[in-house]
Tab-separated table of C-alpha atoms in Angstrom:
chain	number	residue	atom	x	y	z
A	223	MET	CA	19.509	311.498	171.337
A	224	SER	CA	22.894	310.654	172.750
A	225	GLN	CA	25.294	307.814	172.248
A	226	PRO	CA	24.727	304.374	173.694
A	227	GLN	CA	26.132	303.774	177.114
A	228	GLN	CA	28.748	301.083	177.394
A	229	SER	CA	29.567	298.732	180.231
A	230	HIS	CA	33.192	298.544	181.168
A	231	GLY	CA	35.565	296.156	182.721
A	232	SER	CA	33.396	293.063	182.650
A	233	SER	CA	32.721	290.294	180.225
A	234	HIS	CA	29.822	288.100	179.276
A	235	ALA	CA	29.045	285.500	176.673
A	236	PRO	CA	27.920	286.737	173.266
A	237	VAL	CA	24.169	287.216	173.078
A	238	ALA	CA	22.668	284.623	170.730
A	239	PRO	CA	19.880	286.092	168.563
A	240	ASN	CA	18.156	282.708	168.221
A	241	GLU	CA	17.873	282.350	171.986
A	242	ILE	CA	16.456	285.844	172.332
A	243	ALA	CA	13.994	285.086	169.516
A	244	VAL	CA	12.439	282.235	171.518
A	245	GLY	CA	11.769	284.536	174.463
A	246	VAL	CA	10.403	287.238	172.172
A	247	VAL	CA	7.938	284.901	170.425
A	248	ILE	CA	6.697	283.404	173.713
A	249	GLY	CA	6.271	286.811	175.316
A	250	ARG	CA	4.561	288.505	172.397
A	251	THR	CA	2.276	285.528	171.691
A	252	SER	CA	1.061	285.456	175.299
A	253	GLU	CA	0.344	289.195	175.227
A	254	TYR	CA	-1.555	289.042	171.937
A	255	PHE	CA	-3.481	285.955	173.025
A	256	ASP	CA	-4.689	287.928	176.034
A	257	PHE	CA	-5.493	290.887	173.775
A	258	PHE	CA	-7.552	288.867	171.297
A	259	VAL	CA	-9.360	286.869	173.965
A	260	TYR	CA	-10.763	290.144	175.281
A	261	GLY	CA	-11.354	291.466	171.749
A	262	ILE	CA	-13.339	288.425	170.626
A	263	ALA	CA	-15.314	288.414	173.890
A	264	SER	CA	-16.145	292.088	173.254
A	265	VAL	CA	-18.047	290.961	170.155
A	266	LEU	CA	-19.510	287.576	171.103
A	267	ILE	CA	-20.063	287.850	174.863
A	268	PHE	CA	-19.962	291.232	176.542
A	269	PRO	CA	-22.870	292.900	174.676
A	270	GLN	CA	-25.209	290.159	175.924
A	271	VAL	CA	-23.687	289.504	179.373
A	272	PHE	CA	-22.922	293.066	180.493
A	273	PHE	CA	-25.187	295.195	178.276
A	274	PRO	CA	-28.391	293.152	177.886
A	275	PHE	CA	-30.487	296.323	178.285
A	276	ALA	CA	-29.183	297.719	174.958
A	277	ASP	CA	-29.943	296.690	171.391
A	278	PRO	CA	-27.190	294.614	169.645
A	279	LEU	CA	-25.491	297.551	167.931
A	280	GLN	CA	-25.549	299.814	170.962
A	281	GLY	CA	-24.396	296.981	173.221
A	282	MET	CA	-21.438	296.288	170.958
A	283	LEU	CA	-20.497	299.963	170.889
A	284	TYR	CA	-20.611	300.040	174.694
A	285	SER	CA	-18.424	296.935	174.722
A	286	PHE	CA	-15.904	298.498	172.342
A	287	SER	CA	-15.763	301.649	174.468
A	288	LEU	CA	-14.468	299.521	177.353
A	289	PHE	CA	-12.132	297.730	174.951
A	290	ALA	CA	-10.526	301.094	174.144
A	291	LEU	CA	-9.738	301.885	177.794
A	292	ALA	CA	-6.629	299.701	177.690
A	293	PHE	CA	-5.163	301.821	174.886
A	294	VAL	CA	-5.678	304.958	176.960
A	295	ALA	CA	-4.147	303.388	180.082
A	296	ARG	CA	-1.124	301.840	178.413
A	297	PRO	CA	1.155	304.944	178.324
A	298	PHE	CA	0.496	305.505	182.033
A	299	GLY	CA	1.476	301.895	182.675
A	300	THR	CA	4.726	302.397	180.801
A	301	ALA	CA	5.607	305.441	182.916
A	302	LEU	CA	4.674	303.682	186.159
A	303	PHE	CA	6.621	300.500	185.513
A	304	MET	CA	9.667	302.299	184.167
A	305	THR	CA	9.834	303.990	187.567
A	306	ILE	CA	9.637	300.568	189.189
A	307	GLN	CA	12.422	299.311	186.924
A	308	ARG	CA	14.708	302.200	187.837
A	309	HIS	CA	14.258	301.493	191.545
A	310	TRP	CA	14.059	297.710	191.696
A	311	GLY	CA	15.173	296.314	188.330
A	312	ARG	CA	13.698	294.644	185.249
A	313	GLY	CA	12.802	291.399	186.967
A	314	ILE	CA	10.600	293.087	189.576
A	315	LYS	CA	9.024	295.303	186.916
A	316	LEU	CA	8.178	292.415	184.613
A	317	THR	CA	6.880	290.226	187.456
A	318	ALA	CA	4.685	293.021	188.823
A	319	ALA	CA	3.316	293.887	185.374
A	320	LEU	CA	2.389	290.313	184.503
A	321	PHE	CA	0.984	289.741	188.009
A	322	LEU	CA	-1.277	292.760	187.470
A	323	LEU	CA	-2.225	291.457	184.025
A	324	GLY	CA	-3.013	288.025	185.428
A	325	THR	CA	-5.078	289.515	188.246
A	326	ALA	CA	-7.148	291.559	185.800
A	327	THR	CA	-7.609	288.639	183.417
A	328	ALA	CA	-8.670	286.264	186.205
A	329	GLY	CA	-10.964	288.968	187.570
A	330	ILE	CA	-12.800	289.136	184.241
A	331	ALA	CA	-13.095	285.339	184.193
A	332	PHE	CA	-14.829	285.354	187.617
A	333	LEU	CA	-16.888	288.509	187.057
A	334	PRO	CA	-20.681	288.025	187.320
A	335	GLY	CA	-22.836	289.573	184.639
A	336	TYR	CA	-25.230	292.516	184.636
A	337	GLU	CA	-28.159	290.399	185.801
A	338	LYS	CA	-26.436	289.716	189.147
A	339	LEU	CA	-24.435	292.895	189.822
A	340	GLY	CA	-26.157	295.460	187.668
A	341	GLY	CA	-24.081	298.532	186.895
A	342	TYR	CA	-21.320	297.363	189.242
A	343	ALA	CA	-20.506	294.577	186.774
A	344	ILE	CA	-19.839	297.156	184.049
A	345	THR	CA	-17.749	299.270	186.428
A	346	LEU	CA	-15.628	296.289	187.459
A	347	LEU	CA	-15.189	295.202	183.830
A	348	ALA	CA	-13.961	298.715	182.997
A	349	LEU	CA	-11.597	298.636	185.992
A	350	PHE	CA	-10.146	295.280	184.973
A	351	ARG	CA	-9.690	296.520	181.411
A	352	ILE	CA	-7.802	299.589	182.640
A	353	MET	CA	-5.637	297.295	184.777
A	354	GLN	CA	-4.887	295.242	181.670
A	355	GLY	CA	-3.838	298.381	179.809
A	356	VAL	CA	-1.541	299.488	182.626
A	357	ALA	CA	-0.035	295.998	182.785
A	358	PHE	CA	0.485	295.842	179.011
A	359	GLY	CA	2.339	299.127	179.216
A	360	GLY	CA	4.690	297.721	181.834
A	361	SER	CA	5.269	294.298	180.332
A	362	TRP	CA	7.918	295.467	177.856
A	363	ASP	CA	10.993	293.356	178.637
A	364	GLY	CA	13.460	294.853	176.144
A	365	LEU	CA	14.033	291.545	174.365
A	366	PRO	CA	12.726	292.669	170.920
A	367	SER	CA	15.101	295.645	171.020
A	368	LEU	CA	17.957	293.426	172.164
A	369	LEU	CA	17.154	291.026	169.328
A	370	ALA	CA	17.323	293.849	166.768
A	371	LEU	CA	20.609	295.128	168.190
A	372	ASN	CA	22.249	291.715	168.117
A	373	ALA	CA	20.981	290.476	164.750
A	374	PRO	CA	23.596	290.187	161.972
A	375	LYS	CA	23.298	293.101	159.533
A	376	GLU	CA	22.319	290.919	156.586
A	377	LYS	CA	19.537	289.263	158.631
A	378	ARG	CA	18.047	292.244	160.442
A	379	SER	CA	14.851	292.256	158.402
A	380	TRP	CA	14.427	288.563	159.126
A	381	TYR	CA	14.878	288.973	162.870
A	382	ALA	CA	12.679	292.089	162.862
A	383	MET	CA	9.666	290.024	161.849
A	384	ILE	CA	10.151	287.355	164.558
A	385	GLY	CA	8.633	289.433	167.339
A	386	GLN	CA	5.746	290.376	165.041
A	387	LEU	CA	4.796	286.703	164.694
A	388	GLY	CA	3.251	286.936	168.141
A	389	ALA	CA	0.204	288.796	166.777
A	390	PRO	CA	-1.040	286.218	164.229
A	391	LEU	CA	-0.029	283.333	166.501
A	392	GLY	CA	-1.964	284.787	169.425
A	393	PHE	CA	-4.951	285.489	167.197
A	394	VAL	CA	-5.050	281.964	165.770
A	395	ILE	CA	-4.862	280.360	169.216
A	396	ALA	CA	-7.519	282.662	170.707
A	397	SER	CA	-9.882	282.217	167.743
A	398	ALA	CA	-9.418	278.445	167.719
A	399	LEU	CA	-10.236	278.221	171.420
A	400	PHE	CA	-13.414	280.286	171.040
A	401	LEU	CA	-14.406	278.249	167.974
A	402	PHE	CA	-13.985	275.004	169.886
A	403	LEU	CA	-16.121	276.254	172.776
A	404	TYR	CA	-18.741	277.737	170.441
A	405	ASN	CA	-19.141	274.455	168.557
A	406	SER	CA	-18.982	272.248	171.657
A	407	LEU	CA	-21.401	274.038	173.975
A	408	SER	CA	-25.011	275.081	173.786
A	409	ALA	CA	-25.710	278.812	173.500
A	410	PRO	CA	-26.798	279.153	177.167
A	411	ASP	CA	-23.691	277.303	178.400
A	412	PHE	CA	-21.404	279.298	176.136
A	413	LEU	CA	-22.823	282.610	177.407
A	414	GLY	CA	-23.132	281.349	180.975
A	415	TRP	CA	-19.689	279.912	181.666
A	416	GLY	CA	-17.953	278.707	178.508
A	417	TRP	CA	-16.638	282.153	177.550
A	418	ARG	CA	-14.735	282.359	180.844
A	419	TYR	CA	-12.463	279.457	179.982
A	420	PRO	CA	-10.242	281.413	177.510
A	421	PHE	CA	-9.542	283.975	180.237
A	422	PHE	CA	-8.360	281.190	182.558
A	423	VAL	CA	-6.142	279.902	179.749
A	424	ALA	CA	-4.776	283.424	179.230
A	425	PHE	CA	-3.858	283.576	182.920
A	426	ALA	CA	-2.035	280.227	182.713
A	427	ILE	CA	-0.176	281.232	179.534
A	428	ASN	CA	0.956	284.477	181.161
A	429	VAL	CA	2.472	282.517	184.060
A	430	VAL	CA	4.414	280.295	181.648
A	431	ALA	CA	5.498	283.305	179.592
A	432	LEU	CA	6.652	285.126	182.729
A	433	PHE	CA	9.094	282.386	183.682
A	434	ALA	CA	10.257	281.987	180.077
A	435	ARG	CA	11.054	285.699	179.876
A	436	LEU	CA	12.569	285.948	183.350
A	437	ARG	CA	14.913	283.096	182.448
A	438	LEU	CA	16.467	285.453	179.911
A	439	VAL	CA	16.013	288.864	181.496
A	440	LEU	CA	17.497	287.920	184.878
A	441	THR	CA	20.668	286.239	183.593
A	442	GLU	CA	23.870	288.256	183.936
A	443	GLU	CA	24.793	288.257	180.256
A	444	TYR	CA	21.378	289.516	179.161
A	445	THR	CA	21.241	292.128	181.910
A	446	GLU	CA	24.621	293.484	180.854
A	447	ALA	CA	23.716	293.333	177.171
A	448	LEU	CA	20.520	295.296	177.807
A	449	GLU	CA	22.314	297.873	179.938
A	450	GLU	CA	25.169	298.481	177.510
A	451	SER	CA	22.655	299.060	174.687
A	452	GLU	CA	20.639	301.625	176.636
A	453	LEU	CA	20.555	305.258	175.555
A	454	GLU	CA	21.553	308.070	177.850
A	455	PRO	CA	18.425	310.097	178.603
A	456	ILE	CA	18.194	313.661	177.366
A	457	GLY	CA	15.589	316.364	177.845
A	458	THR	CA	12.316	316.150	175.980
A	459	THR	CA	12.785	319.620	174.478
A	460	GLU	CA	16.208	318.748	173.110
A	461	MET	CA	14.969	315.420	171.786
A	462	VAL	CA	12.053	317.046	169.939
A	463	ARG	CA	14.289	319.837	168.608
A	464	LYS	CA	16.925	317.466	167.240
A	465	GLN	CA	14.828	314.477	166.253
A	466	GLY	CA	11.274	315.792	165.959
A	467	TYR	CA	10.993	314.872	162.279
A	468	ASN	CA	12.235	311.339	162.862
A	469	ILE	CA	9.941	310.914	165.846
A	470	PHE	CA	6.995	311.951	163.688
A	471	ILE	CA	7.961	309.631	160.840
A	472	GLY	CA	8.712	306.746	163.179
A	473	SER	CA	5.347	307.151	164.889
A	474	PHE	CA	3.213	307.379	161.753
A	475	ALA	CA	5.108	305.363	159.141
A	476	ALA	CA	3.477	302.124	160.265
A	477	LEU	CA	0.043	303.621	160.960
A	478	ALA	CA	-1.558	301.889	157.963
A	479	SER	CA	-0.319	298.549	159.251
A	480	TYR	CA	-1.792	299.055	162.720
A	481	ALA	CA	-5.079	300.279	161.276
A	482	LEU	CA	-5.350	297.148	159.140
A	483	PHE	CA	-4.404	295.103	162.213
A	484	HIS	CA	-7.780	295.871	163.807
A	485	LEU	CA	-9.653	296.047	160.526
A	486	VAL	CA	-9.117	292.351	159.724
A	487	THR	CA	-9.190	290.837	163.219
A	488	ILE	CA	-12.011	292.193	165.399
A	489	PHE	CA	-13.997	294.310	162.930
A	490	PRO	CA	-15.128	291.524	160.502
A	491	LEU	CA	-16.412	289.422	163.393
A	492	SER	CA	-18.454	292.334	164.768
A	493	TRP	CA	-19.772	293.386	161.361
A	494	ILE	CA	-20.865	289.905	160.334
A	495	ALA	CA	-22.325	289.208	163.783
A	496	LEU	CA	-24.560	292.262	163.429
A	497	GLN	CA	-25.447	291.601	159.778
A	498	GLY	CA	-26.070	287.875	160.275
A	499	SER	CA	-24.701	286.989	156.832
A	500	GLN	CA	-22.639	284.109	158.284
A	501	THR	CA	-22.621	282.104	161.491
A	502	THR	CA	-20.071	282.836	164.196
A	503	GLY	CA	-18.448	279.464	163.613
A	504	GLN	CA	-17.998	280.169	159.912
A	505	VAL	CA	-16.410	283.569	160.535
A	506	LEU	CA	-14.029	282.236	163.189
A	507	THR	CA	-12.983	279.423	160.857
A	508	VAL	CA	-12.169	281.826	158.026
A	509	GLN	CA	-10.316	284.099	160.435
A	510	ILE	CA	-8.211	281.195	161.692
A	511	VAL	CA	-7.255	280.438	158.094
A	512	GLY	CA	-6.565	284.141	157.647
A	513	GLY	CA	-4.327	284.103	160.720
A	514	ILE	CA	-2.317	281.244	159.219
A	515	VAL	CA	-2.011	283.250	155.993
A	516	GLY	CA	-0.819	286.150	158.138
A	517	ILE	CA	1.867	283.982	159.740
A	518	ILE	CA	3.167	282.917	156.335
A	519	ALA	CA	3.075	286.511	155.060
A	520	THR	CA	4.892	287.775	158.162
A	521	ILE	CA	7.675	285.280	157.589
A	522	GLY	CA	7.759	286.300	153.929
A	523	SER	CA	8.122	289.960	154.918
A	524	GLY	CA	11.602	289.214	156.235
A	525	TRP	CA	12.616	287.853	152.833
A	526	ILE	CA	11.026	290.768	150.954
A	527	ALA	CA	12.507	293.501	153.170
A	528	ALA	CA	15.957	291.932	152.938
A	529	ARG	CA	15.838	292.476	149.179
A	530	ILE	CA	14.053	295.790	148.729
A	531	GLY	CA	14.573	297.358	152.159
A	532	LYS	CA	12.401	297.842	155.251
A	533	ARG	CA	11.352	301.398	154.385
A	534	THR	CA	10.404	300.464	150.847
A	535	THR	CA	8.432	297.465	152.089
A	536	VAL	CA	6.434	299.389	154.695
A	537	GLY	CA	5.942	302.396	152.393
A	538	ALA	CA	4.715	300.309	149.471
A	539	LEU	CA	2.381	298.286	151.682
A	540	ALA	CA	0.985	301.479	153.195
A	541	ALA	CA	-0.054	302.563	149.706
A	542	VAL	CA	-1.548	299.144	148.925
A	543	ILE	CA	-3.418	299.121	152.241
A	544	GLY	CA	-4.809	302.562	151.424
A	545	VAL	CA	-6.263	301.216	148.186
A	546	PHE	CA	-7.472	298.060	149.911
A	547	SER	CA	-9.316	300.101	152.546
A	548	LEU	CA	-11.399	301.705	149.783
A	549	LEU	CA	-12.687	298.230	148.918
A	550	THR	CA	-13.792	297.499	152.495
A	551	PRO	CA	-17.433	298.685	152.118
A	552	LEU	CA	-17.787	296.755	148.850
A	553	LEU	CA	-16.327	293.488	150.156
A	554	MET	CA	-17.801	293.507	153.674
A	555	GLY	CA	-21.186	294.618	152.360
A	556	GLY	CA	-21.274	291.856	149.769
A	557	SER	CA	-21.766	288.097	149.783
A	558	PRO	CA	-20.106	285.723	152.278
A	559	ALA	CA	-17.499	284.894	149.634
A	560	MET	CA	-16.620	288.581	149.290
A	561	GLN	CA	-16.400	288.930	153.070
A	562	ASP	CA	-14.071	285.942	153.255
A	563	THR	CA	-11.941	287.436	150.482
A	564	PHE	CA	-11.605	290.632	152.507
A	565	ILE	CA	-10.438	288.677	155.572
A	566	LEU	CA	-7.912	286.480	153.733
A	567	LEU	CA	-6.489	289.243	151.538
A	568	GLY	CA	-6.375	291.582	154.517
A	569	PHE	CA	-4.352	289.105	156.562
A	570	ALA	CA	-1.914	288.632	153.688
A	571	LEU	CA	-1.308	292.390	153.444
A	572	LEU	CA	-1.169	292.673	157.225
A	573	GLY	CA	1.493	289.983	157.501
A	574	ILE	CA	3.840	291.652	155.017
A	575	SER	CA	3.316	295.150	156.420
A	576	TYR	CA	3.092	294.379	160.139
A	577	GLY	CA	6.028	291.996	159.881
A	578	GLN	CA	8.310	294.978	159.215
A	579	ALA	CA	6.397	297.636	161.150
A	580	SER	CA	8.655	297.324	164.178
A	581	GLY	CA	11.525	299.828	164.068
A	582	THR	CA	10.449	301.237	160.710
A	583	ASP	CA	12.381	304.478	160.835
A	584	GLN	CA	15.774	304.012	162.477
A	585	LYS	CA	18.140	305.366	159.858
A	586	GLY	CA	17.493	309.015	160.665
A	587	TYR	CA	18.828	308.565	164.167
A	588	GLU	CA	22.244	307.567	162.826
A	589	ASP	CA	23.145	311.147	161.874
A	590	GLN	CA	24.722	311.458	165.311
A	591	LEU	CA	27.510	309.180	164.065
A	592	ALA	CA	28.674	311.563	161.354
A	593	GLY	CA	32.187	312.767	162.071
A	594	MET	CA	33.037	309.748	164.195
A	595	LYS	CA	36.684	308.663	164.325
A	596	MET	CA	38.046	305.194	164.918
A	597	PHE	CA	41.551	304.815	166.300
A	598	TRP	CA	44.110	302.061	165.945
A	599	GLU	CA	47.640	301.695	167.191
A	600	PRO	CA	50.045	302.963	166.186
A	601	GLN	CA	48.742	306.522	165.614
A	602	MET	CA	46.240	305.856	162.850
A	603	SER	CA	42.669	307.068	162.592
A	604	VAL	CA	39.828	307.023	160.084
A	605	ASP	CA	37.242	309.802	159.839
A	606	PHE	CA	33.671	309.171	158.773
A	607	ILE	CA	32.033	312.205	157.248
A	608	ASN	CA	28.523	310.837	156.916
A	609	SER	CA	26.175	308.642	158.898
A	610	ASP	CA	26.101	305.792	156.363
A	611	GLU	CA	29.855	305.255	156.555
A	612	ALA	CA	29.775	305.513	160.334
A	613	SER	CA	26.858	303.124	160.625
A	614	GLU	CA	28.556	300.534	158.423
A	615	ALA	CA	31.701	300.843	160.522
A	616	MET	CA	29.732	300.326	163.710
A	617	ASP	CA	28.166	297.210	162.202
A	618	SER	CA	31.630	295.830	161.497
A	619	VAL	CA	32.691	296.697	165.013
A	620	ARG	CA	29.689	294.945	166.507
A	621	GLU	CA	30.159	291.791	164.423
A	622	PHE	CA	33.817	291.575	165.435
A	623	SER	CA	32.900	291.858	169.111
A	624	PHE	CA	30.469	288.949	168.762
A	625	GLU	CA	33.173	286.800	167.186
A	626	LYS	CA	35.698	287.654	169.899
A	627	GLY	CA	33.235	287.584	172.787
A	628	LEU	CA	33.936	291.231	173.585
A	629	LEU	CA	31.741	293.780	175.311
A	630	GLY	CA	30.307	296.973	173.920
A	631	GLN	CA	30.246	297.659	170.243
A	632	GLY	CA	33.521	295.819	169.780
A	633	ALA	CA	36.532	296.294	167.583
A	634	MET	CA	37.589	295.975	163.970
A	635	SER	CA	40.931	294.409	164.842
A	636	PRO	CA	42.777	293.320	168.032
A	637	ASP	CA	44.837	296.526	167.768
A	638	PHE	CA	41.767	298.743	167.915
A	639	VAL	CA	41.922	301.323	170.697
A	640	GLY	CA	38.680	303.269	170.673
A	641	ILE	CA	35.975	305.305	168.975
A	642	GLU	CA	35.729	309.072	169.251
A	643	PHE	CA	32.297	310.564	168.641
A	644	PRO	CA	31.644	314.108	167.368
A	645	ASP	CA	31.094	315.407	170.895
A	646	GLY	CA	34.566	314.254	171.896
A	647	SER	CA	33.408	311.230	173.877
A	648	ILE	CA	35.108	307.866	173.559
A	649	MET	CA	32.659	305.010	173.068
A	650	GLY	CA	30.021	307.163	174.688
A	651	ASP	CA	32.081	308.048	177.789
A	652	SER	CA	33.448	311.535	178.314
A	653	GLY	CA	37.059	312.043	179.359
A	654	ASN	CA	40.399	310.924	178.016
A	655	VAL	CA	39.623	307.248	178.179
A	656	LYS	CA	40.028	304.694	175.411
A	657	LEU	CA	38.994	301.077	175.162
A	658	ARG	CA	41.558	298.355	174.603
A	659	PHE	CA	40.527	294.970	173.317
A	660	ASN	CA	42.224	291.621	173.672
A	661	ASP	CA	41.051	288.326	172.252
A	662	SER	CA	38.851	287.465	175.215
A	663	TYR	CA	38.177	290.614	177.205
A	664	MET	CA	37.966	294.408	177.186
A	665	GLU	CA	39.779	296.741	179.554
A	666	MET	CA	39.805	300.489	180.166
A	667	ALA	CA	43.023	302.454	179.787
A	668	ALA	CA	43.598	306.172	180.383
A	669	ASP	CA	45.580	308.236	177.904
């Protein structure tokens, strides 16, 4: 992994983390609302509307098999839309991805059931679900990463959890909408047309979220901030050779959190629906309360991680979740009170763990900064022999640049000239070039 690229010879206003946070929450909430609308419908609606020929358990398993198609399609969507971004820019990529998502969501809302189309209804539902997965893969706008890069060092754990709030918020809104329709309509109306309404709402929310995100992504200062924080691409072989361990840890460190994510959202509803131990309305009500608990716990995760560290928080919660998972058969197989306890306790653990699951393992990638030098005039330099010292220095540099309105990773003083990395590059650019900073702008100067 190579050094961040830097933009040169231009200036833009400092990127405000609070403004980015608004866009992040809106974007992530809209995506998770769409996700949970389909997930809840996979339990309450699709087994009866699209698989009426199967018994309840088999119909739900068929429904979940289609639900999983989006996970398979998502990496392909990421590759496709990254190609679009390279050719036509972030705005076109994001618009196309959310247009595809909206088309698929609206298609599901209008899709006739098995009784009218037969097997074609199932095929179209699978196609729309794959389209959703491709669109989800392309809807990444870079704002959560930009938020993490621009957050003050002492508040990084707090800002890390902001994007994660989208999951419990989206779940609460989706569950509340289904609960309202379930309680307001008769069973035939709910299965006939009422279930389609949340998909129409999801389409409308995606349109609003698109414009909210484009308002940030398409502005000059955010475009430049995203570009100057990008990493120079390197070969896959070299990346795996140098950072294979960190890639493995970063991929699996938060696995317990993501497993619990599905274990307390969609699974309890499906289990209780099959067992008949509680009504659908009762389960949705408890899950809404659980979602609110999850929101509070997610916010609390920022406070906890700021005091004991992100890695410690996620690692400790992974162990607790492992123990909690052993209690799942006991609690879900017990009385309604025990089932409710599983949901509420699960959401509390999920909030703390999932709130810090984003960017869990970043420290290992800072080894590339070891040996970095920082130069000042006249003729003075400081060597950093380990990644911790270098990382702290870069934090100071970044904070100074925010205060002065400078580009790049900034400066520690107005007399700062440049940063030399171990490979001989200056601020990520090869050649005998150094960066000079004034109070209001940055310029390039050759040695």
